[in-house]
mmCIF file of C-alpha atoms in Angstrom:
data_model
loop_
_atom_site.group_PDB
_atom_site.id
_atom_site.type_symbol
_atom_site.label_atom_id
_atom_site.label_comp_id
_atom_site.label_asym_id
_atom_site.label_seq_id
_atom_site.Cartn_x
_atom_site.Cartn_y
_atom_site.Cartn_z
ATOM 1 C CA UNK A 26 -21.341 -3.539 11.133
ATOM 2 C CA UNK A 27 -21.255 -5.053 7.796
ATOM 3 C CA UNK A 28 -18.673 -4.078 4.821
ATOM 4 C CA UNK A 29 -18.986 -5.047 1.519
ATOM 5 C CA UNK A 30 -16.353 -7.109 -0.391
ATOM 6 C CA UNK A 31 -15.150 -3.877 -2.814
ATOM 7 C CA UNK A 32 -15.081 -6.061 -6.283
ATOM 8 C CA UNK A 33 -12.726 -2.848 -7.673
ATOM 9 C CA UNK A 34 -11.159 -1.518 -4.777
ATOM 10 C CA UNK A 35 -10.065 1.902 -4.877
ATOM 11 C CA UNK A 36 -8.975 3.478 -1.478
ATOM 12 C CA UNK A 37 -5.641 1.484 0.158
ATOM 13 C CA UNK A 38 -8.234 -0.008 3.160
ATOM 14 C CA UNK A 39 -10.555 -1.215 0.104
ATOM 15 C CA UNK A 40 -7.672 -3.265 -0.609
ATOM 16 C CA UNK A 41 -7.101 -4.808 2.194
ATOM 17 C CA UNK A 42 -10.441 -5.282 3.160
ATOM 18 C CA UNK A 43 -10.995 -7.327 -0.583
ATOM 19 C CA UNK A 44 -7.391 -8.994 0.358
ATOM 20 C CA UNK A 45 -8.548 -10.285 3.730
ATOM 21 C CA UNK A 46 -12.173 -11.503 2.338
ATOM 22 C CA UNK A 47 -10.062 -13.212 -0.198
ATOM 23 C CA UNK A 48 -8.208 -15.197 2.470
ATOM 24 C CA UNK A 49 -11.160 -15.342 4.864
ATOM 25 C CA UNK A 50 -9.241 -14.027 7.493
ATOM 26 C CA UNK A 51 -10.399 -11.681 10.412
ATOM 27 C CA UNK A 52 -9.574 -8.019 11.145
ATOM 28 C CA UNK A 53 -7.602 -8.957 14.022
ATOM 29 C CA UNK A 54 -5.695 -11.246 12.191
ATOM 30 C CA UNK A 55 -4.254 -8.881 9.376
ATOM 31 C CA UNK A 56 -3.877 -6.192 12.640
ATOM 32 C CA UNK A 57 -1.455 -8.720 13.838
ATOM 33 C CA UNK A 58 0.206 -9.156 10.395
ATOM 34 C CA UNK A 59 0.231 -5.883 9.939
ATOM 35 C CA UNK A 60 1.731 -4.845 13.419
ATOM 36 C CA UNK A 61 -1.563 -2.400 13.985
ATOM 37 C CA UNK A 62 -4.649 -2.439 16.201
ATOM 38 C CA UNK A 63 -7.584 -4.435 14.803
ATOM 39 C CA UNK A 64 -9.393 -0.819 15.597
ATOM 40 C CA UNK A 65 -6.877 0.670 12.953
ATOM 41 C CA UNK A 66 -7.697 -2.336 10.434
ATOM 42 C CA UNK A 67 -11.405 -1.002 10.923
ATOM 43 C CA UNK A 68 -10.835 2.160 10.268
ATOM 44 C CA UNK A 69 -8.618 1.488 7.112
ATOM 45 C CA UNK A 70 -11.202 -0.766 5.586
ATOM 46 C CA UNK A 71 -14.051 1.477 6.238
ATOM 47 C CA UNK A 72 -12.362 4.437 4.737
ATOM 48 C CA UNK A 73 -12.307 6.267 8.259
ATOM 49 C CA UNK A 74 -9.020 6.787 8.215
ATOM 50 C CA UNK A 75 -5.823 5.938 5.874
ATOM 51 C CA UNK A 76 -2.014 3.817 6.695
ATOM 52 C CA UNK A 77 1.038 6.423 7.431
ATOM 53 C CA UNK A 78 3.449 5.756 5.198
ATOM 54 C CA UNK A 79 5.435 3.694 7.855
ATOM 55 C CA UNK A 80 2.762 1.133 7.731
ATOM 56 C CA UNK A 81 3.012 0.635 3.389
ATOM 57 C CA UNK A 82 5.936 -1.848 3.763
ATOM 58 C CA UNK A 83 4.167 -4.545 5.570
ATOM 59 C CA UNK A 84 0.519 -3.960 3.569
ATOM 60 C CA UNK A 85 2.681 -4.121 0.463
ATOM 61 C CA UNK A 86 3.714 -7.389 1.912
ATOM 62 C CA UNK A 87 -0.061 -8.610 2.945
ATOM 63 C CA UNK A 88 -1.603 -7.497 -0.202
ATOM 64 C CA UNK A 89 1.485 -9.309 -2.337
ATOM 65 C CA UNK A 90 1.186 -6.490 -4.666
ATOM 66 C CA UNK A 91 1.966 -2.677 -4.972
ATOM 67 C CA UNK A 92 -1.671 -0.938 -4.602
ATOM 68 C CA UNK A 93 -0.836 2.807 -5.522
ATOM 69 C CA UNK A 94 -1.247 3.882 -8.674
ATOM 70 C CA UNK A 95 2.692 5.808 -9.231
ATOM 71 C CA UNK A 96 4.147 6.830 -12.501
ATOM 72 C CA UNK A 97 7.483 5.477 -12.262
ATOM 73 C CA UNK A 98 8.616 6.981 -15.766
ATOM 74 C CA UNK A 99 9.570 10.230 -14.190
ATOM 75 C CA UNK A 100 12.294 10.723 -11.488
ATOM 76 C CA UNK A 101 9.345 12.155 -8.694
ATOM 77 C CA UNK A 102 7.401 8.720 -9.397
ATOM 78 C CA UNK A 103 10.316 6.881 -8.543
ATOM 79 C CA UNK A 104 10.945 8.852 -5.811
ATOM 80 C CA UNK A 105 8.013 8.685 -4.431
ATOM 81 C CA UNK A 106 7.184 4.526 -5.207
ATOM 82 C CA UNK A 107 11.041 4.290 -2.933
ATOM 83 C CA UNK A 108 9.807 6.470 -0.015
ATOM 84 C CA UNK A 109 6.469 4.188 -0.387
ATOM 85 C CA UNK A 110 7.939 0.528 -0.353
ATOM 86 C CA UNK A 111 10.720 1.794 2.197
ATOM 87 C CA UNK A 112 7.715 3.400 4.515
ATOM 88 C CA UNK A 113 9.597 6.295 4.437
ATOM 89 C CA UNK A 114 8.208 9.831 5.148
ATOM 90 C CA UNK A 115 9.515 12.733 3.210
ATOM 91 C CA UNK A 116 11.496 14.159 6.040
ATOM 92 C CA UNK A 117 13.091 10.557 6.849
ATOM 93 C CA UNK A 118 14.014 10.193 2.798
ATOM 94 C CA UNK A 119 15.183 13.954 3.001
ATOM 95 C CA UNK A 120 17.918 12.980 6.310
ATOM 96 C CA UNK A 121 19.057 10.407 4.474
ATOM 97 C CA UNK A 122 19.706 11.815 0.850
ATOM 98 C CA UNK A 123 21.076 15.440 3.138
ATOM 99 C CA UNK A 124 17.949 17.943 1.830
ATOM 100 C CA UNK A 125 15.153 19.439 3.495
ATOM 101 C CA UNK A 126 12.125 17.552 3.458
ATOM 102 C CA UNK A 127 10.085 20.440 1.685
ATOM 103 C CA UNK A 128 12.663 19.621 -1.267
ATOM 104 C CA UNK A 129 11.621 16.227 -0.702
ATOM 105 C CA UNK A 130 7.832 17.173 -1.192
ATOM 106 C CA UNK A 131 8.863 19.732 -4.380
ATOM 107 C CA UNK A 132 10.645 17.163 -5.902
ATOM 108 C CA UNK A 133 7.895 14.284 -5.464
ATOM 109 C CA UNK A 134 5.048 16.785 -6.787
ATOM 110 C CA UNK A 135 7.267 17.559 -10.066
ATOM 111 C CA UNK A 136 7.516 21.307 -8.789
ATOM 112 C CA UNK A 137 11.831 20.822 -8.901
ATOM 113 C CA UNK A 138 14.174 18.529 -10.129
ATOM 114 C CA UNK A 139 17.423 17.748 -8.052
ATOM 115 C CA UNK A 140 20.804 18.936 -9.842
ATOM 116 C CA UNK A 141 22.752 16.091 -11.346
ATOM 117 C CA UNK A 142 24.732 14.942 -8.773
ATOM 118 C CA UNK A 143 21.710 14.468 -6.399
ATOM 119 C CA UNK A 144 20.021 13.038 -9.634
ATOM 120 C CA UNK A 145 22.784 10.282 -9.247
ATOM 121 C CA UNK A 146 22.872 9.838 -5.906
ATOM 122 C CA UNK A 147 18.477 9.376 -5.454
ATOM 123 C CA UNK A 148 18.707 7.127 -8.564
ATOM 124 C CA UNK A 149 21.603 4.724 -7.023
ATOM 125 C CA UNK A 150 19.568 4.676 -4.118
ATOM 126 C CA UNK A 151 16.387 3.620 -6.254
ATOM 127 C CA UNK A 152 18.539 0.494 -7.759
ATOM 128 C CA UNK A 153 20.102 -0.571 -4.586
ATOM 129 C CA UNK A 154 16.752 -1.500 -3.176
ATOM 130 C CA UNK A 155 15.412 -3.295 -6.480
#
């Protein structure tokens, strides 16, 4: 089967489809850089099937860029780019800042804001990873 090189890529796999082109490497090379099945890299890059969040951190790291399109001016952007670079899911992020992950979820989609101490607390965890 033959995939096109996406000259605008727009899904995550067209990314790292145009990414591995770019370096004229093989599907089962970026599976082993990117700790997956070269079956998994097939299905990314033809759209078959998309990353779990788990796997961002090391595409992030292939692709040498940050391929999601996040507004990181409001507090659920940044909440959401942090769970993304970390490869978090929302009910890993949620044990670790003490909510439920359906807060989590509200919180990413703008439906709630945390109170102002929780404010403080997701926002020093933002800086410590910058």
């Amino acid at each position: 089967m033959h995939i096109s090189y996406p000259k605008t890529p727009v899904s995550i796999g067209d990314h790292i489809r145009k990414k591995r082109m770019d370096l004229k490497l093989y599907q089962c090379d970026v599976a082993k850089a990117l700790k997956v099945s070269e079956a998994t890299v097939t299905n990314w890059e033809t759209n078959k099937s998309e990353p779990v969040v788990s796997n961002y951190p090391l595409i992030v790291e292939f692709l040498g860029y940050f391929p999601f399109e996040i507004d990181t001016s409001t507090f659920a952007g940044r909440l959401k780019e942090y769970r993304y670079k970390n490869g978090l899911t929302q009910e890993l992020l949620g044990k670790t800042l003490k909510v439920n992950e359906s807060t989590i979820f509200h919180w990413e989609k703008g439906v709630h804001t945390p109170f102002p101490r929780m404010l403080k607390k997701a926002e020093q965890l933002f800086w410590k990873s910058q």
